[in-house]
mmCIF file of C-alpha atoms in Angstrom:
data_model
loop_
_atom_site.group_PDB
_atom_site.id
_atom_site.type_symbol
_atom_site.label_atom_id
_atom_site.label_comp_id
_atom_site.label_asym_id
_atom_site.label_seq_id
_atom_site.Cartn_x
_atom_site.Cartn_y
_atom_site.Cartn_z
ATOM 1 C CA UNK A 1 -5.534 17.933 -22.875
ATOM 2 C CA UNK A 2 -6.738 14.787 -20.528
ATOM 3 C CA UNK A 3 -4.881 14.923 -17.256
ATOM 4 C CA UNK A 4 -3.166 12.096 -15.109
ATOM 5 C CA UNK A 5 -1.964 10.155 -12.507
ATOM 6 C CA UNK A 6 0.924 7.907 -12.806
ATOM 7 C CA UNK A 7 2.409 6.017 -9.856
ATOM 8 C CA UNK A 8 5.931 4.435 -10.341
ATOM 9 C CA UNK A 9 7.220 1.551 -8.562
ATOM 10 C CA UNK A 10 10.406 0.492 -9.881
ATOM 11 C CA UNK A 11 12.973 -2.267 -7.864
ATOM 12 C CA UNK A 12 14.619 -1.847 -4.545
ATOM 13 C CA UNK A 13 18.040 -2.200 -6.183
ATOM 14 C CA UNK A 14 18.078 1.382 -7.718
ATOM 15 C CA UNK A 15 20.131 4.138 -6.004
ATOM 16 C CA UNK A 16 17.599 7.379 -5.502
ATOM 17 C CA UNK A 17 19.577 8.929 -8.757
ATOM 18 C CA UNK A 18 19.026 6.020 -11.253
ATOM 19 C CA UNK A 19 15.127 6.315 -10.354
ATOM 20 C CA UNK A 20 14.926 9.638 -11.495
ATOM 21 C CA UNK A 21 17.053 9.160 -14.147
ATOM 22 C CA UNK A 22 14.400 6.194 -15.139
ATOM 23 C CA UNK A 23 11.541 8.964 -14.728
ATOM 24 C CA UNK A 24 13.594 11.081 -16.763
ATOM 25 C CA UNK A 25 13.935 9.083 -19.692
ATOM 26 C CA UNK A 26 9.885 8.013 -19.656
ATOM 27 C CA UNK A 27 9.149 11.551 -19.486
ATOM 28 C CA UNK A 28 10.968 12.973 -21.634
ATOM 29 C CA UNK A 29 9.550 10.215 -24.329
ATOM 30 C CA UNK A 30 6.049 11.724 -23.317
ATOM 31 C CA UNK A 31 7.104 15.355 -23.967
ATOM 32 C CA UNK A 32 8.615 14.497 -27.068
ATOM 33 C CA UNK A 33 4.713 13.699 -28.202
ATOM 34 C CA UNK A 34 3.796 16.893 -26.444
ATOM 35 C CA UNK A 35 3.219 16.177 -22.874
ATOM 36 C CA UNK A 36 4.404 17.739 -19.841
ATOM 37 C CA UNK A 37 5.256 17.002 -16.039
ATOM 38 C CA UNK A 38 2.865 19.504 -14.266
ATOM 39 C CA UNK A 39 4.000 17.895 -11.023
ATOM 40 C CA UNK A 40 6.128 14.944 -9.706
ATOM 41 C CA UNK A 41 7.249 13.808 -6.209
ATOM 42 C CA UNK A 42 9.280 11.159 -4.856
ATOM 43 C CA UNK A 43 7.817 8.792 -2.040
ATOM 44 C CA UNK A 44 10.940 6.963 -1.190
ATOM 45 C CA UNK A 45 12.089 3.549 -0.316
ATOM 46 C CA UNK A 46 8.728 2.498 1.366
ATOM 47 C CA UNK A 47 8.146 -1.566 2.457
ATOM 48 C CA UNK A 48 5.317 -3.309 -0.049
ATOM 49 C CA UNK A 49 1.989 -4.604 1.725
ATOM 50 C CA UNK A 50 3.123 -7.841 -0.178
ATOM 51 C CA UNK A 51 5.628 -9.177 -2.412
ATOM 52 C CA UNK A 52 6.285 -7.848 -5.932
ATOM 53 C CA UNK A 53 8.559 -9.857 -7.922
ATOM 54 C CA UNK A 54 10.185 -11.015 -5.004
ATOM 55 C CA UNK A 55 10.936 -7.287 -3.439
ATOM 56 C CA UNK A 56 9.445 -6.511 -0.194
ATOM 57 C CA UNK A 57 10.790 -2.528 -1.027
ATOM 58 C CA UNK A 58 10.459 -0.391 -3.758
ATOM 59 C CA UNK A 59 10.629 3.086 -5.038
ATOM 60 C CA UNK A 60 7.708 4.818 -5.391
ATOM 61 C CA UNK A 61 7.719 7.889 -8.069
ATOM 62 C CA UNK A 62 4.526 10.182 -8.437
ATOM 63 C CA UNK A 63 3.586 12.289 -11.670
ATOM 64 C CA UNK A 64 0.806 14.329 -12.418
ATOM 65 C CA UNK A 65 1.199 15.106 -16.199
ATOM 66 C CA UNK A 66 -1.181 16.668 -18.750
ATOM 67 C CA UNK A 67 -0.294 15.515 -21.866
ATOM 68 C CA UNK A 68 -2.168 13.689 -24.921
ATOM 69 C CA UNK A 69 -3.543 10.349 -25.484
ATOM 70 C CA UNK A 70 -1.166 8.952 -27.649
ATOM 71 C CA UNK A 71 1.991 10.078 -25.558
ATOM 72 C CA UNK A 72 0.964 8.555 -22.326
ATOM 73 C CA UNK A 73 0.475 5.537 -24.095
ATOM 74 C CA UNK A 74 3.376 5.512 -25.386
ATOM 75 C CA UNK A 75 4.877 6.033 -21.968
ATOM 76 C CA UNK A 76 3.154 3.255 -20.520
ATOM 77 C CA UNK A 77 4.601 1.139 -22.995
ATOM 78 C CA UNK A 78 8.072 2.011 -22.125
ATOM 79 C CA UNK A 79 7.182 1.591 -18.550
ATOM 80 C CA UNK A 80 5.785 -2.545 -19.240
ATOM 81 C CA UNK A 81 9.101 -2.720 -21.281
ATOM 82 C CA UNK A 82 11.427 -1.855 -19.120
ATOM 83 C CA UNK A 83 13.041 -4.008 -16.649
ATOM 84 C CA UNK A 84 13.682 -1.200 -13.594
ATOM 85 C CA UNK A 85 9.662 -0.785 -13.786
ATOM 86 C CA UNK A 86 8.358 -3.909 -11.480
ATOM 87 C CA UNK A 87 4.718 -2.109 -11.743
ATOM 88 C CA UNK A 88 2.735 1.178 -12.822
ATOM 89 C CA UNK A 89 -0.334 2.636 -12.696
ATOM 90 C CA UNK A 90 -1.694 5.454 -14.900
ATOM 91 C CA UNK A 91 -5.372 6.649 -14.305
ATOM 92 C CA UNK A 92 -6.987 9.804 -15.762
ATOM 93 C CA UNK A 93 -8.307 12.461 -13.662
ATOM 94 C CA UNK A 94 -10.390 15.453 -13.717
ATOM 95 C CA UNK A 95 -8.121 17.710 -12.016
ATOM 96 C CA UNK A 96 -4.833 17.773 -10.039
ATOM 97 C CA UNK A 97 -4.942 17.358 -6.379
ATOM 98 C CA UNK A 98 -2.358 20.461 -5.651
ATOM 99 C CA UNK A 99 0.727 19.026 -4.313
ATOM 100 C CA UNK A 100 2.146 17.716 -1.633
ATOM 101 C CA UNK A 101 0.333 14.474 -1.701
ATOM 102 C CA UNK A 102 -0.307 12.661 1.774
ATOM 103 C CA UNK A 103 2.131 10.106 0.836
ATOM 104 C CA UNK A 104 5.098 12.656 0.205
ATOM 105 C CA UNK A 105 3.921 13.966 3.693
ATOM 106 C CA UNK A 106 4.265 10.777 5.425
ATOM 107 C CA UNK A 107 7.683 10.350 3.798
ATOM 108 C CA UNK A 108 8.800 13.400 4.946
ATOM 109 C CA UNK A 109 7.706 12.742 8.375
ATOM 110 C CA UNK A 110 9.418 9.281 8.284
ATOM 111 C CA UNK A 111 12.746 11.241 7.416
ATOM 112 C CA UNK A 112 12.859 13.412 9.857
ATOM 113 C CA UNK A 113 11.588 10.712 12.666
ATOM 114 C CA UNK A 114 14.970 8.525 11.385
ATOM 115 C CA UNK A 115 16.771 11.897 11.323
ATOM 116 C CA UNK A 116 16.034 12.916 15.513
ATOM 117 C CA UNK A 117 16.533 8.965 16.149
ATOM 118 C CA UNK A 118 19.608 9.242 15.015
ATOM 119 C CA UNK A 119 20.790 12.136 16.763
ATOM 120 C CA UNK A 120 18.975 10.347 19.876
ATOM 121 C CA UNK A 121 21.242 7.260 19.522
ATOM 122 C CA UNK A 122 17.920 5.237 19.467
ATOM 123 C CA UNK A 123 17.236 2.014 17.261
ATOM 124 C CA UNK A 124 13.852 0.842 16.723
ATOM 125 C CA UNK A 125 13.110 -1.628 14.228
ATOM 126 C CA UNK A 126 11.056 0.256 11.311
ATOM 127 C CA UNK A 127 12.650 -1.598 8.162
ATOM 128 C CA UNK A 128 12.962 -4.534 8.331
ATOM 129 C CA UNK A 129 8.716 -5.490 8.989
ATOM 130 C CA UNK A 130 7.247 -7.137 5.887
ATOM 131 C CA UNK A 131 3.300 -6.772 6.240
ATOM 132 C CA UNK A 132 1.513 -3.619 5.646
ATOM 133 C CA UNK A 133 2.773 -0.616 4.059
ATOM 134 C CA UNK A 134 2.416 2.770 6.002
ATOM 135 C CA UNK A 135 3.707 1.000 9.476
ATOM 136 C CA UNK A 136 2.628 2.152 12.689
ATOM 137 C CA UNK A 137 4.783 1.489 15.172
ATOM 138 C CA UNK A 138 2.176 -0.423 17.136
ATOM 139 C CA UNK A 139 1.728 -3.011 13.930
ATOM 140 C CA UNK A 140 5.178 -3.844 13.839
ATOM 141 C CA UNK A 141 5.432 -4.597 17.217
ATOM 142 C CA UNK A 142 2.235 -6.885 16.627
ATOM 143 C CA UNK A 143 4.573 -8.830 14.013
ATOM 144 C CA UNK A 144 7.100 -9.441 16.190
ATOM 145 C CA UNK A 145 4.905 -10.854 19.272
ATOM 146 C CA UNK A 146 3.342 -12.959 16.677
ATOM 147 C CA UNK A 147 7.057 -13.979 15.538
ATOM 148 C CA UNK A 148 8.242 -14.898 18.907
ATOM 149 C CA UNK A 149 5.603 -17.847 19.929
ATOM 150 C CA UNK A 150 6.262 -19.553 16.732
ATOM 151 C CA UNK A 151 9.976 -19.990 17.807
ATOM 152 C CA UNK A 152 8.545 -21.263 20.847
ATOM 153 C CA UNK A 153 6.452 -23.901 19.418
ATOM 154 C CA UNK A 154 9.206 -25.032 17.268
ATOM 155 C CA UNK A 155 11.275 -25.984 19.911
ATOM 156 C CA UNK A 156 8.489 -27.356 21.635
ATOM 157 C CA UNK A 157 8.142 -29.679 18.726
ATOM 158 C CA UNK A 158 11.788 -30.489 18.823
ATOM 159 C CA UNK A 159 11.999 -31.433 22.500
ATOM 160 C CA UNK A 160 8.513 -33.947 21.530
ATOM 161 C CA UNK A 161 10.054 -35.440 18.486
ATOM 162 C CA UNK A 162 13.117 -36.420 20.628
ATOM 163 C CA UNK A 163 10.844 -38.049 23.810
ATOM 164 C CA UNK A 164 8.789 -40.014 21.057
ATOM 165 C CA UNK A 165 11.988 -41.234 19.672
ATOM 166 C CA UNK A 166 13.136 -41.983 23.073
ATOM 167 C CA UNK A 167 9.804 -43.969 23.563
ATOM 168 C CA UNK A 168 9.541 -46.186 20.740
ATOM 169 C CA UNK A 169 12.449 -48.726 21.436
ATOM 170 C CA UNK A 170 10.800 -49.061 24.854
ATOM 171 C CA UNK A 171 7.442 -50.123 23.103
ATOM 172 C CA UNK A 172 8.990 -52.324 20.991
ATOM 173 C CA UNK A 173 10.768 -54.052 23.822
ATOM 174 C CA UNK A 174 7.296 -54.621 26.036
ATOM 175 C CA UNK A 175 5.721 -56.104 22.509
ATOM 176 C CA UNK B 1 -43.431 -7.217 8.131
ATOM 177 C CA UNK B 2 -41.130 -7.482 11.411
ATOM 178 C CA UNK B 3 -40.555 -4.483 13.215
ATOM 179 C CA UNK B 4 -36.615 -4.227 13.566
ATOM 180 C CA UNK B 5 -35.696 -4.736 17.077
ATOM 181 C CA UNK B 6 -32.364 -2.974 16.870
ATOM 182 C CA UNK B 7 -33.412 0.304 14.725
ATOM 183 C CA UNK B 8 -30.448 2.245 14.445
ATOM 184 C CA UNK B 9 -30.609 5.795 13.957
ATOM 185 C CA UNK B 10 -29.950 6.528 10.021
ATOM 186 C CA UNK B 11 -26.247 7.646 9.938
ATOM 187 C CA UNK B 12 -25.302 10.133 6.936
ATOM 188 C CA UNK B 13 -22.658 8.903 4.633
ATOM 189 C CA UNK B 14 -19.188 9.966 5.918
ATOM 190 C CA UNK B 15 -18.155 11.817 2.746
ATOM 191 C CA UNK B 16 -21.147 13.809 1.559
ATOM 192 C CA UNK B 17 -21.121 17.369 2.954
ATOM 193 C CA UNK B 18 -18.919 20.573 3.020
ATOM 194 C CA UNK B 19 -16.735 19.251 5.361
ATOM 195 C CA UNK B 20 -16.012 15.715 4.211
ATOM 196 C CA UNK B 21 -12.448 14.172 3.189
ATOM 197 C CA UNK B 22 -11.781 13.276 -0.307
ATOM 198 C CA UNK B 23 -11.181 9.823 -1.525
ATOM 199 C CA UNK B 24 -7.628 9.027 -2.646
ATOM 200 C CA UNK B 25 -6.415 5.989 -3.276
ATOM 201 C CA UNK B 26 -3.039 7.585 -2.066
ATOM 202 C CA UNK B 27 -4.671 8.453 1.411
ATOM 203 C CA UNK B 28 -4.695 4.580 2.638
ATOM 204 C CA UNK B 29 -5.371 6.006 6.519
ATOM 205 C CA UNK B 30 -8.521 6.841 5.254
ATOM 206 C CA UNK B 31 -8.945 3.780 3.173
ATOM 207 C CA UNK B 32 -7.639 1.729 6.240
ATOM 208 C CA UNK B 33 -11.105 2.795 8.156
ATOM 209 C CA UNK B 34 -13.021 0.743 5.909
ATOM 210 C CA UNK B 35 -11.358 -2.201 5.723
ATOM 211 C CA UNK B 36 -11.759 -4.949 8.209
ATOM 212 C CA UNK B 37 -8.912 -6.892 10.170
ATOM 213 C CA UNK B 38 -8.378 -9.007 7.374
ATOM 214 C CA UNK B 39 -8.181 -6.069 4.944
ATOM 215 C CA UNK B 40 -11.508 -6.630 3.258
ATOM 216 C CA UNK B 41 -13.866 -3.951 1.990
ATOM 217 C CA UNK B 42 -16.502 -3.055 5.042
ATOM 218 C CA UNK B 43 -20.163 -3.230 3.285
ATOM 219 C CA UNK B 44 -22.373 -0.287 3.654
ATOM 220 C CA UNK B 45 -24.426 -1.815 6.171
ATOM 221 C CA UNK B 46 -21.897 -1.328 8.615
ATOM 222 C CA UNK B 47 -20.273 1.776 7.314
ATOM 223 C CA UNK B 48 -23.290 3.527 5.801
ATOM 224 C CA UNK B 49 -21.662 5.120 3.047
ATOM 225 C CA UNK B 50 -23.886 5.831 0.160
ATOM 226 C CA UNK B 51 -23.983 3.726 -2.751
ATOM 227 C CA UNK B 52 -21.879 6.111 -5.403
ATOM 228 C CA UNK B 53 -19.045 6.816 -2.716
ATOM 229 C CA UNK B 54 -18.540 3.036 -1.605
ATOM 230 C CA UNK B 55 -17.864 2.439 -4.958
ATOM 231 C CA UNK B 56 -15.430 4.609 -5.403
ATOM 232 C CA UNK B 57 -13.959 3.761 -2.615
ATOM 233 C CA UNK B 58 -13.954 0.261 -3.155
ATOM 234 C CA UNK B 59 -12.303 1.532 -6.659
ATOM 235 C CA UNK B 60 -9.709 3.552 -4.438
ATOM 236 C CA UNK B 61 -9.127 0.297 -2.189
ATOM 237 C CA UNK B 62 -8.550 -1.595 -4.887
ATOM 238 C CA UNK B 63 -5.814 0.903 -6.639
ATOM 239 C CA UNK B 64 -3.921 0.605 -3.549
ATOM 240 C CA UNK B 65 -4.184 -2.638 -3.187
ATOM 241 C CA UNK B 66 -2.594 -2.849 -6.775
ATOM 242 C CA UNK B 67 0.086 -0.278 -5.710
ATOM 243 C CA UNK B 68 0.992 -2.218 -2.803
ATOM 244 C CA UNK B 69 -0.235 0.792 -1.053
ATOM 245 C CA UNK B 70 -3.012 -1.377 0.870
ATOM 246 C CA UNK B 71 -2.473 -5.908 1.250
ATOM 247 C CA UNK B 72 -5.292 -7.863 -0.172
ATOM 248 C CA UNK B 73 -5.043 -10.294 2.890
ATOM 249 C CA UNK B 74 -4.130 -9.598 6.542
ATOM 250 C CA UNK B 75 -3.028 -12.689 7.751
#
């Protein structure tokens, strides 16, 4: 039987539970029609590169299935049905990559990073950034320098809106 | 024809060869090496990849762009 990929994203609004309780339901419509879950992994609550549907988070689930045709098809039907789903990607592949993925690595790296800077007492600002998935520290900062001279020009504009306003009944008096 | 001033040494493609990485479309560190500031694709004149690997990694770029893995635009 053909094997696959399928990637997951469903909305930031979900608890960790109802995801896989989503994943559980689309599988087990696929092994119904004879498929089966060779492999699955959960990526987490990671920050979108841009905007989907208005979410700039979302939960990322990871299958590797082998299973036929007509039950993956099925699947992805479910998946463009339902609500939870905000977007999904199914590809076939030759053979599955063994397990974990780099993505599940990075997670797990970013969970125990938040877990020591926690038990440091140290806050940096990793949520929160909207550009660019997979963060580096160095990018975020980047963002907020960029952030910071745009507040400055606003009230740069401010203070230039109120001297012009200052300026015209002077004009008008000379003419 | 013109002689190229600036002949640069032929560089192998970066993913031919026993010990070369994989592409994923999952692995966007990797993927992030060919894409320029802005995020777009880097041609092969620049990157000398060979033809069948750019494309699929230009097919891998473009599944994590659609995953959200990867933006289409750096601003």
């Amino acid at each position: 039987m053909p094997l696959y990929e399928h990637v997951i994203i469903s909305r930031p609004s979900l608890s960790p539970v109802q995801v896989k309780s989503l994943v559980t339901e689309l599988t087990d419509s696929m092994c119904a029609n004879g498929g089966n879950v060779v492999g699955d992994e959960y990526w987490g609550l990671k920050t979108l590169a841009y905007r989907i549907k208005r979410n700039r988070k979302a939960h990322y689930t990871f299958l590797q299935t082998d299973s036929p045709a007509a039950a993956v098809q099925e699947m992805d039907r479910l998946m463009r049905l339902h609500e939870d789903v905000i977007r999904s990607l199914t590809i076939q592949v030759e053979t599955h990559n063994p397990l974990p993925t780099v993505q599940m690595a990075m997670a797990e790296r970013a969970q125990t990073d938040s877990n020591n800077k926690t038990k440091d007492d140290e806050s940096t600002p990793q949520e929160g950034v909207d550009a660019g998935a997979d963060v580096d520290t160095g990018a975020g900062d980047a963002l907020e320098g960029a952030a910071a001279p745009a507040v400055e020009t606003a009230e740069t504009k401010t203070t230039a809106e109120t001297e012009t306003t200052l300026n015209k009944p002077n004009e008008t008096e000379t003419t | 024809m013109r002689k190229k001033v600036f002949f640069r040494k032929s560089r192998s493609c970066p993913f031919t060869g026993p010990q070369a990485p994989k592409i994923d479309y999952k692995d966007t560190r990797l993927l992030q090496r060919y894409t320029s500031e802005r995020g777009k694709i880097v041609p092969v004149r620049v990157s000398s990849v060979s033809a069948t690997k750019q494309r699929e990694l230009a097919r891998a770029i473009k599944r994590a762009r659609f995953l959200a893995l990867m933006p289409y635009v750096v601003k």
